[in-house]
Amino acid sequence: MRVLSGIQPTGRPHWGNYFGAIRQYIDLQNDNEAYYFVANLHALTTIRDADELRGNTLDAVLDLLALGLDPDRATLFVQSDVPEVSELCWLLMSGTPMGLLERCVSYKDKVSKGLPANAGLFTYPVLQAADILIYDADVVPVGQDQVQHVEICRDIAQSFNHHFGETFVLPKPRVLEATARVPGTDGEKMSKSYNNTIEIFEPLKPQRKKIMRITTDSRPMEDPKEPEGDHLYQLYACFAAAPALEEMAAMYRRGGFGYGEVKKAIADASEHFFAEPRAKREELAAHPEKVAEILADGASRARLKAGEVLRRAQKACGVRG
Ligand code: ADP
Ligand code: TRP
């Protein structure tokens, strides 16, 4: 199976992103032909600062590599290093009805949040369709919010196939079962929009302070507590191995403990859990030439496939002999 997904380089990943998404994407590299890319052309629809975009793009690459994306198993590249995708985007554009894009939730969402309605934002799903179709992807692992984009991609591909003959593979979205709804520092779902995130790679000292300040209820220490519904327990469960978690659950049920102890356990367990990615990220950041090599290799592998599919599409619609 060929698997493909893109990650926009906007904002640093937090614990919720890792346990809810990134970890599963990376796992898919083991039994599939996987393509992962950093969608810098998509980010250009909202970022207006060249250094910021360059920096974010590199950060996203380092994050993925540090968290276990293996460039020997998966093809990792930056979207703009495969110019074929922009060319395919144009071929798809002419067959994309305005109405299809006007119905697109993410566009309406962004404009209602006050982002200027530029053409890039409006045609964002067509570029995303090109991203997917150009690698003959069978499966696109995404969060729920991206399902509509994959469906639009299928519509665009079907319409092209209908007019010009079988050209594109029809991809399927794969929504990850939310393995975890990771709570944030206020107990609500962790999310950039709620300002309650703990970032994977933020410096340890302030991170520990943040963990020690997580909101808790004011039940007396002596009371026994049900672990499952408690957000501190849920956070600990992300990091702890089964025996340690059982021990924690037993402590909740016994009562007579302070939430400070749980917070400290979370801080220790998360530090241990992400120690290797942290070290790996630092090492990669210190060797930009290695990262550049990985990306150049990823781009050349991606271009091989992209070139093949682009030529197929060009022939089908008559812009190539
Ligand atoms: P945010 O809500 O911080 O803006 P995104 O919408 O960019 O995060 O989420 C990217 C991916 O991370 C989504 O596919 C979603 O499944 C996952 N995710 C985000 N927050 C959480 C969370 N608190 N718990 C589980 N998964 C999450
Ligand atoms: N739009 C996706 C997001 O915001 C990123 C993305 C771009 C993507 N191209 C893609 C995801 C192709 C999957 C497939 O998260």
GROMACS .gro file of C-alpha atoms and ligand atoms in nm:
model
  363
    1MET     CA    1   0.000   0.000   0.000
    2ARG     CA    2   0.127   0.348  -0.077
    3VAL     CA    3   0.071   0.590   0.208
    4LEU     CA    4   0.114   0.967   0.190
    5SER     CA    5   0.063   1.256   0.424
    6GLY     CA    6   0.167   1.618   0.451
    7ILE     CA    7   0.229   1.830   0.757
    8GLN     CA    8   0.197   2.207   0.753
    9PRO     CA    9   0.497   2.379   0.912
   10THR     CA   10   0.298   2.607   1.138
   11GLY     CA   11   0.364   2.584   1.510
   12ARG     CA   12   0.560   2.336   1.719
   13PRO     CA   13   0.413   1.992   1.788
   14HIS     CA   14   0.260   1.928   2.128
   15TRP     CA   15   0.190   1.609   2.321
   16GLY     CA   16  -0.162   1.587   2.172
   17ASN     CA   17  -0.024   1.601   1.818
   18TYR     CA   18   0.221   1.324   1.898
   19PHE     CA   19  -0.012   1.076   2.067
   20GLY     CA   20  -0.311   1.166   1.846
   21ALA     CA   21  -0.136   1.172   1.510
   22ILE     CA   22   0.240   1.182   1.454
   23ARG     CA   23   0.313   0.852   1.625
   24GLN     CA   24   0.064   0.665   1.406
   25TYR     CA   25   0.189   0.831   1.085
   26ILE     CA   26   0.539   0.722   1.166
   27ASP     CA   27   0.428   0.367   1.251
   28LEU     CA   28   0.283   0.334   0.902
   29GLN     CA   29   0.635   0.352   0.756
   30ASN     CA   30   0.697  -0.003   0.875
   31ASP     CA   31   0.459  -0.199   0.652
   32ASN     CA   32   0.397   0.041   0.365
   33GLU     CA   33   0.563   0.248   0.100
   34ALA     CA   34   0.534   0.581   0.281
   35TYR     CA   35   0.575   0.937   0.159
   36TYR     CA   36   0.578   1.224   0.409
   37PHE     CA   37   0.637   1.585   0.327
   38VAL     CA   38   0.642   1.926   0.488
   39ALA     CA   39   0.378   2.136   0.312
   40ASN     CA   40   0.561   2.468   0.283
   41LEU     CA   41   0.367   2.577  -0.027
   42HIS     CA   42   0.047   2.538   0.170
   43ALA     CA   43   0.193   2.733   0.461
   44LEU     CA   44   0.269   3.016   0.219
   45THR     CA   45  -0.105   3.086   0.209
   46THR     CA   46  -0.080   3.217   0.566
   47ILE     CA   47   0.285   3.295   0.650
   48ARG     CA   48   0.416   3.627   0.522
   49ASP     CA   49   0.774   3.612   0.648
   50ALA     CA   50   1.040   3.429   0.445
   51ASP     CA   51   1.271   3.352   0.738
   52GLU     CA   52   0.981   3.230   0.945
   53LEU     CA   53   0.868   2.994   0.669
   54ARG     CA   54   1.221   2.864   0.611
   55GLY     CA   55   1.275   2.816   0.985
   56ASN     CA   56   0.940   2.646   1.041
   57THR     CA   57   1.002   2.412   0.749
   58LEU     CA   58   1.336   2.297   0.887
   59ASP     CA   59   1.187   2.267   1.237
   60ALA     CA   60   0.913   2.039   1.108
   61VAL     CA   61   1.168   1.819   0.930
   62LEU     CA   62   1.382   1.795   1.245
   63ASP     CA   63   1.075   1.714   1.456
   64LEU     CA   64   0.970   1.429   1.230
   65LEU     CA   65   1.318   1.280   1.208
   66ALA     CA   66   1.373   1.313   1.582
   67LEU     CA   67   1.040   1.145   1.656
   68GLY     CA   68   1.131   0.838   1.455
   69LEU     CA   69   1.062   0.899   1.090
   70ASP     CA   70   1.325   0.681   0.925
   71PRO     CA   71   1.446   0.818   0.591
   72ASP     CA   72   1.559   0.468   0.490
   73ARG     CA   73   1.204   0.340   0.519
   74ALA     CA   74   0.994   0.642   0.427
   75THR     CA   75   1.050   0.911   0.167
   76LEU     CA   76   1.074   1.244   0.349
   77PHE     CA   77   1.084   1.567   0.153
   78VAL     CA   78   0.983   1.931   0.137
   79GLN     CA   79   0.682   1.998  -0.086
   80SER     CA   80   0.845   2.276  -0.291
   81ASP     CA   81   1.142   2.050  -0.378
   82VAL     CA   82   0.907   1.864  -0.611
   83PRO     CA   83   0.807   2.130  -0.866
   84GLU     CA   84   0.604   1.870  -1.060
   85VAL     CA   85   0.333   1.910  -0.798
   86SER     CA   86   0.267   2.274  -0.887
   87GLU     CA   87   0.243   2.179  -1.252
   88LEU     CA   88  -0.006   1.904  -1.182
   89CYS     CA   89  -0.201   2.148  -0.966
   90TRP     CA   90  -0.262   2.365  -1.272
   91LEU     CA   91  -0.379   2.068  -1.480
   92LEU     CA   92  -0.629   1.986  -1.206
   93MET     CA   93  -0.741   2.344  -1.157
   94SER     CA   94  -0.925   2.367  -1.490
   95GLY     CA   95  -1.141   2.069  -1.401
   96THR     CA   96  -1.227   2.189  -1.051
   97PRO     CA   97  -1.569   2.353  -1.016
   98MET     CA   98  -1.574   2.675  -0.811
   99GLY     CA   99  -1.868   2.535  -0.615
  100LEU     CA  100  -1.656   2.248  -0.485
  101LEU     CA  101  -1.403   2.490  -0.335
  102GLU     CA  102  -1.671   2.729  -0.209
  103ARG     CA  103  -1.810   2.449   0.006
  104CYS     CA  104  -1.474   2.385   0.164
  105VAL     CA  105  -1.489   2.418   0.542
  106SER     CA  106  -1.124   2.502   0.600
  107TYR     CA  107  -1.141   2.799   0.361
  108LYS     CA  108  -1.457   2.935   0.522
  109ASP     CA  109  -1.303   2.877   0.863
  110LYS     CA  110  -0.985   3.066   0.789
  111VAL     CA  111  -1.163   3.360   0.631
  112SER     CA  112  -1.404   3.381   0.922
  113LYS     CA  113  -1.100   3.398   1.152
  114GLY     CA  114  -0.995   3.711   0.967
  115LEU     CA  115  -0.731   3.571   0.729
  116PRO     CA  116  -0.730   3.757   0.396
  117ALA     CA  117  -0.912   3.559   0.129
  118ASN     CA  118  -0.626   3.503  -0.114
  119ALA     CA  119  -0.651   3.274  -0.417
  120GLY     CA  120  -0.397   3.036  -0.263
  121LEU     CA  121  -0.621   2.982   0.037
  122PHE     CA  122  -0.919   2.925  -0.191
  123THR     CA  123  -0.740   2.677  -0.419
  124TYR     CA  124  -0.558   2.509  -0.129
  125PRO     CA  125  -0.751   2.179  -0.176
  126VAL     CA  126  -0.645   2.158  -0.543
  127LEU     CA  127  -0.277   2.172  -0.448
  128GLN     CA  128  -0.351   1.915  -0.180
  129ALA     CA  129  -0.517   1.695  -0.444
  130ALA     CA  130  -0.205   1.727  -0.661
  131ASP     CA  131   0.010   1.632  -0.358
  132ILE     CA  132  -0.184   1.311  -0.318
  133LEU     CA  133  -0.248   1.212  -0.680
  134ILE     CA  134   0.108   1.270  -0.799
  135TYR     CA  135   0.234   0.976  -0.590
  136ASP     CA  136  -0.051   0.737  -0.677
  137ALA     CA  137  -0.127   0.729  -0.304
  138ASP     CA  138  -0.379   0.466  -0.192
  139VAL     CA  139  -0.421   0.586   0.162
  140VAL     CA  140  -0.392   0.928   0.323
  141PRO     CA  141  -0.373   0.922   0.703
  142VAL     CA  142  -0.522   1.245   0.834
  143GLY     CA  143  -0.701   1.401   1.126
  144GLN     CA  144  -1.079   1.439   1.102
  145ASP     CA  145  -1.045   1.802   0.988
  146GLN     CA  146  -0.867   1.693   0.669
  147VAL     CA  147  -1.116   1.431   0.552
  148GLN     CA  148  -1.308   1.681   0.339
  149HIS     CA  149  -0.986   1.768   0.155
  150VAL     CA  150  -0.922   1.404   0.069
  151GLU     CA  151  -1.281   1.371  -0.051
  152ILE     CA  152  -1.237   1.678  -0.272
  153CYS     CA  153  -0.922   1.513  -0.405
  154ARG     CA  154  -1.125   1.205  -0.499
  155ASP     CA  155  -1.386   1.424  -0.674
  156ILE     CA  156  -1.116   1.604  -0.871
  157ALA     CA  157  -0.947   1.275  -0.968
  158GLN     CA  158  -1.276   1.115  -1.068
  159SER     CA  159  -1.367   1.411  -1.286
  160PHE     CA  160  -1.024   1.404  -1.456
  161ASN     CA  161  -1.049   1.027  -1.512
  162HIS     CA  162  -1.399   1.071  -1.652
  163HIS     CA  163  -1.292   1.335  -1.906
  164PHE     CA  164  -0.950   1.204  -2.004
  165GLY     CA  165  -0.952   0.834  -1.924
  166GLU     CA  166  -0.816   0.640  -1.623
  167THR     CA  167  -0.521   0.844  -1.501
  168PHE     CA  168  -0.527   0.873  -1.125
  169VAL     CA  169  -0.553   0.628  -0.839
  170LEU     CA  170  -0.846   0.719  -0.611
  171PRO     CA  171  -0.709   0.767  -0.259
  172LYS     CA  172  -0.889   0.689   0.066
  173PRO     CA  173  -0.862   0.895   0.382
  174ARG     CA  174  -0.764   0.698   0.691
  175VAL     CA  175  -0.880   0.873   1.003
  176LEU     CA  176  -0.682   0.766   1.302
  177GLU     CA  177  -0.888   0.626   1.581
  178ALA     CA  178  -0.820   0.882   1.850
  179THR     CA  179  -0.595   0.662   2.061
  180ALA     CA  180  -0.591   0.938   2.313
  181ARG     CA  181  -0.765   1.265   2.373
  182VAL     CA  182  -0.469   1.420   2.539
  183PRO     CA  183  -0.575   1.681   2.795
  184GLY     CA  184  -0.402   2.017   2.816
  185THR     CA  185  -0.280   2.216   3.115
  186ASP     CA  186  -0.638   2.326   3.192
  187GLY     CA  187  -0.786   1.975   3.166
  188GLU     CA  188  -0.959   2.053   2.834
  189LYS     CA  189  -0.843   1.889   2.508
  190MET     CA  190  -0.486   1.999   2.441
  191SER     CA  191  -0.491   2.236   2.143
  192LYS     CA  192  -0.298   2.531   2.007
  193SER     CA  193  -0.625   2.723   1.992
  194TYR     CA  194  -0.685   2.680   2.366
  195ASN     CA  195  -0.338   2.792   2.466
  196ASN     CA  196  -0.302   2.491   2.693
  197THR     CA  197  -0.033   2.294   2.514
  198ILE     CA  198   0.287   2.132   2.631
  199GLU     CA  199   0.527   2.120   2.340
  200ILE     CA  200   0.735   1.807   2.287
  201PHE     CA  201   1.064   1.990   2.249
  202GLU     CA  202   1.024   2.291   2.476
  203PRO     CA  203   1.313   2.338   2.721
  204LEU     CA  204   1.283   2.104   3.018
  205LYS     CA  205   1.293   2.353   3.302
  206PRO     CA  206   1.000   2.571   3.196
  207GLN     CA  207   0.821   2.258   3.079
  208ARG     CA  208   0.846   2.108   3.426
  209LYS     CA  209   0.713   2.431   3.576
  210LYS     CA  210   0.422   2.421   3.333
  211ILE     CA  211   0.346   2.062   3.433
  212MET     CA  212   0.354   2.156   3.803
  213ARG     CA  213   0.095   2.429   3.729
  214ILE     CA  214  -0.159   2.201   3.557
  215THR     CA  215  -0.508   2.276   3.690
  216THR     CA  216  -0.645   2.028   3.942
  217ASP     CA  217  -0.965   1.993   4.141
  218SER     CA  218  -0.978   2.069   4.510
  219ARG     CA  219  -1.087   1.734   4.649
  220PRO     CA  220  -0.920   1.652   4.981
  221MET     CA  221  -0.601   1.448   4.963
  222GLU     CA  222  -0.740   1.166   5.174
  223ASP     CA  223  -1.031   1.091   4.937
  224PRO     CA  224  -0.998   0.785   4.713
  225LYS     CA  225  -1.031   0.892   4.347
  226GLU     CA  226  -1.135   0.718   4.026
  227PRO     CA  227  -0.826   0.738   3.803
  228GLU     CA  228  -0.987   0.703   3.458
  229GLY     CA  229  -1.166   1.036   3.450
  230ASP     CA  230  -0.877   1.239   3.591
  231HIS     CA  231  -0.674   1.443   3.343
  232LEU     CA  232  -0.348   1.406   3.536
  233TYR     CA  233  -0.389   1.030   3.529
  234GLN     CA  234  -0.469   1.046   3.156
  235LEU     CA  235  -0.150   1.240   3.092
  236TYR     CA  236   0.053   0.996   3.297
  237ALA     CA  237  -0.103   0.711   3.098
  238CYS     CA  238   0.048   0.853   2.777
  239PHE     CA  239   0.397   0.795   2.908
  240ALA     CA  240   0.393   0.522   3.170
  241ALA     CA  241   0.447   0.152   3.108
  242ALA     CA  242   0.170  -0.084   3.227
  243PRO     CA  243   0.309  -0.176   3.572
  244ALA     CA  244   0.380   0.187   3.667
  245LEU     CA  245   0.036   0.287   3.547
  246GLU     CA  246  -0.130   0.016   3.752
  247GLU     CA  247   0.059   0.134   4.056
  248MET     CA  248  -0.062   0.488   3.992
  249ALA     CA  249  -0.423   0.367   3.952
  250ALA     CA  250  -0.396   0.183   4.284
  251MET     CA  251  -0.268   0.499   4.451
  252TYR     CA  252  -0.568   0.695   4.318
  253ARG     CA  253  -0.810   0.433   4.450
  254ARG     CA  254  -0.642   0.428   4.793
  255GLY     CA  255  -0.643   0.807   4.823
  256GLY     CA  256  -0.411   0.989   5.058
  257PHE     CA  257  -0.182   1.137   4.792
  258GLY     CA  258  -0.123   1.485   4.658
  259TYR     CA  259  -0.162   1.588   4.294
  260GLY     CA  260   0.191   1.728   4.318
  261GLU     CA  261   0.320   1.370   4.328
  262VAL     CA  262   0.133   1.284   4.010
  263LYS     CA  263   0.263   1.595   3.836
  264LYS     CA  264   0.616   1.507   3.931
  265ALA     CA  265   0.561   1.155   3.796
  266ILE     CA  266   0.432   1.304   3.469
  267ALA     CA  267   0.733   1.534   3.442
  268ASP     CA  268   0.975   1.246   3.505
  269ALA     CA  269   0.798   1.003   3.274
  270SER     CA  270   0.765   1.253   2.987
  271GLU     CA  271   1.126   1.358   3.022
  272HIS     CA  272   1.231   0.995   2.997
  273PHE     CA  273   0.987   0.921   2.712
  274PHE     CA  274   1.113   1.203   2.491
  275ALA     CA  275   1.480   1.190   2.598
  276GLU     CA  276   1.593   1.006   2.287
  277PRO     CA  277   1.400   1.229   2.041
  278ARG     CA  278   1.537   1.536   2.222
  279ALA     CA  279   1.895   1.412   2.189
  280LYS     CA  280   1.839   1.312   1.829
  281ARG     CA  281   1.692   1.650   1.745
  282GLU     CA  282   1.991   1.829   1.891
  283GLU     CA  283   2.229   1.610   1.701
  284LEU     CA  284   2.044   1.666   1.374
  285ALA     CA  285   2.028   2.041   1.432
  286ALA     CA  286   2.405   2.041   1.477
  287HIS     CA  287   2.451   1.862   1.144
  288PRO     CA  288   2.249   2.058   0.888
  289GLU     CA  289   2.444   1.894   0.605
  290LYS     CA  290   2.307   1.552   0.707
  291VAL     CA  291   1.953   1.687   0.707
  292ALA     CA  292   2.007   1.853   0.369
  293GLU     CA  293   2.128   1.519   0.234
  294ILE     CA  294   1.821   1.337   0.367
  295LEU     CA  295   1.592   1.595   0.208
  296ALA     CA  296   1.778   1.594  -0.124
  297ASP     CA  297   1.755   1.217  -0.135
  298GLY     CA  298   1.385   1.226  -0.040
  299ALA     CA  299   1.313   1.487  -0.307
  300SER     CA  300   1.488   1.291  -0.579
  301ARG     CA  301   1.299   0.973  -0.490
  302ALA     CA  302   0.972   1.168  -0.478
  303ARG     CA  303   1.044   1.340  -0.811
  304LEU     CA  304   1.096   1.008  -0.981
  305LYS     CA  305   0.741   0.901  -0.900
  306ALA     CA  306   0.597   1.251  -0.943
  307GLY     CA  307   0.753   1.288  -1.289
  308GLU     CA  308   0.601   0.960  -1.400
  309VAL     CA  309   0.251   1.053  -1.288
  310LEU     CA  310   0.276   1.409  -1.421
  311ARG     CA  311   0.370   1.279  -1.767
  312ARG     CA  312   0.077   1.038  -1.754
  313ALA     CA  313  -0.160   1.326  -1.672
  314GLN     CA  314  -0.006   1.559  -1.933
  315LYS     CA  315  -0.050   1.298  -2.204
  316ALA     CA  316  -0.403   1.222  -2.096
  317CYS     CA  317  -0.520   1.583  -2.118
  318GLY     CA  318  -0.323   1.673  -2.430
  319VAL     CA  319  -0.048   1.908  -2.317
  320ARG     CA  320   0.218   1.650  -2.404
  321GLY     CA  321   0.256   1.455  -2.728
  322ADP     P1  322  -0.435   2.186   1.737
  322ADP     O1  323  -0.570   2.149   1.794
  322ADP     O2  324  -0.333   2.208   1.843
  322ADP     O3  325  -0.444   2.299   1.635
  322ADP     P2  326  -0.413   2.024   1.507
  322ADP     O4  327  -0.556   2.048   1.473
  322ADP     O5  328  -0.307   2.088   1.423
  322ADP     O6  329  -0.387   2.060   1.659
  322ADP     O7  330  -0.392   1.867   1.514
  322ADP     C1  331  -0.307   1.793   1.434
  322ADP     C2  332  -0.335   1.646   1.467
  322ADP     O8  333  -0.305   1.620   1.605
  322ADP     C3  334  -0.482   1.611   1.447
  322ADP     O9  335  -0.487   1.513   1.347
  322ADP     C4  336  -0.531   1.552   1.577
  322ADP    O10  337  -0.571   1.419   1.554
  322ADP     C5  338  -0.411   1.547   1.667
  322ADP     N1  339  -0.441   1.611   1.796
  322ADP     C6  340  -0.435   1.743   1.826
  322ADP     N2  341  -0.464   1.766   1.955
  322ADP     C7  342  -0.489   1.644   2.011
  322ADP     C8  343  -0.524   1.601   2.143
  322ADP     N3  344  -0.537   1.687   2.243
  322ADP     N4  345  -0.543   1.469   2.164
  322ADP     C9  346  -0.528   1.379   2.062
  322ADP     N5  347  -0.494   1.414   1.936
  322ADP    C10  348  -0.476   1.545   1.910
  323TRP     N1  349  -0.373   2.035   0.464
  323TRP     C1  350  -0.298   1.948   0.551
  323TRP     C2  351  -0.305   2.006   0.696
  323TRP     O1  352  -0.326   2.122   0.713
  323TRP     C3  353  -0.154   1.935   0.508
  323TRP     C4  354  -0.143   1.871   0.374
  323TRP     C5  355  -0.103   1.929   0.258
  323TRP     C6  356  -0.174   1.735   0.343
  323TRP     N2  357  -0.105   1.840   0.155
  323TRP     C7  358  -0.147   1.720   0.204
  323TRP     C8  359  -0.221   1.628   0.419
  323TRP     C9  360  -0.168   1.598   0.140
  323TRP    C10  361  -0.241   1.506   0.354
  323TRP    C11  362  -0.216   1.493   0.215
  323TRP     O2  363  -0.284   1.932   0.789
   0.00000   0.00000   0.00000
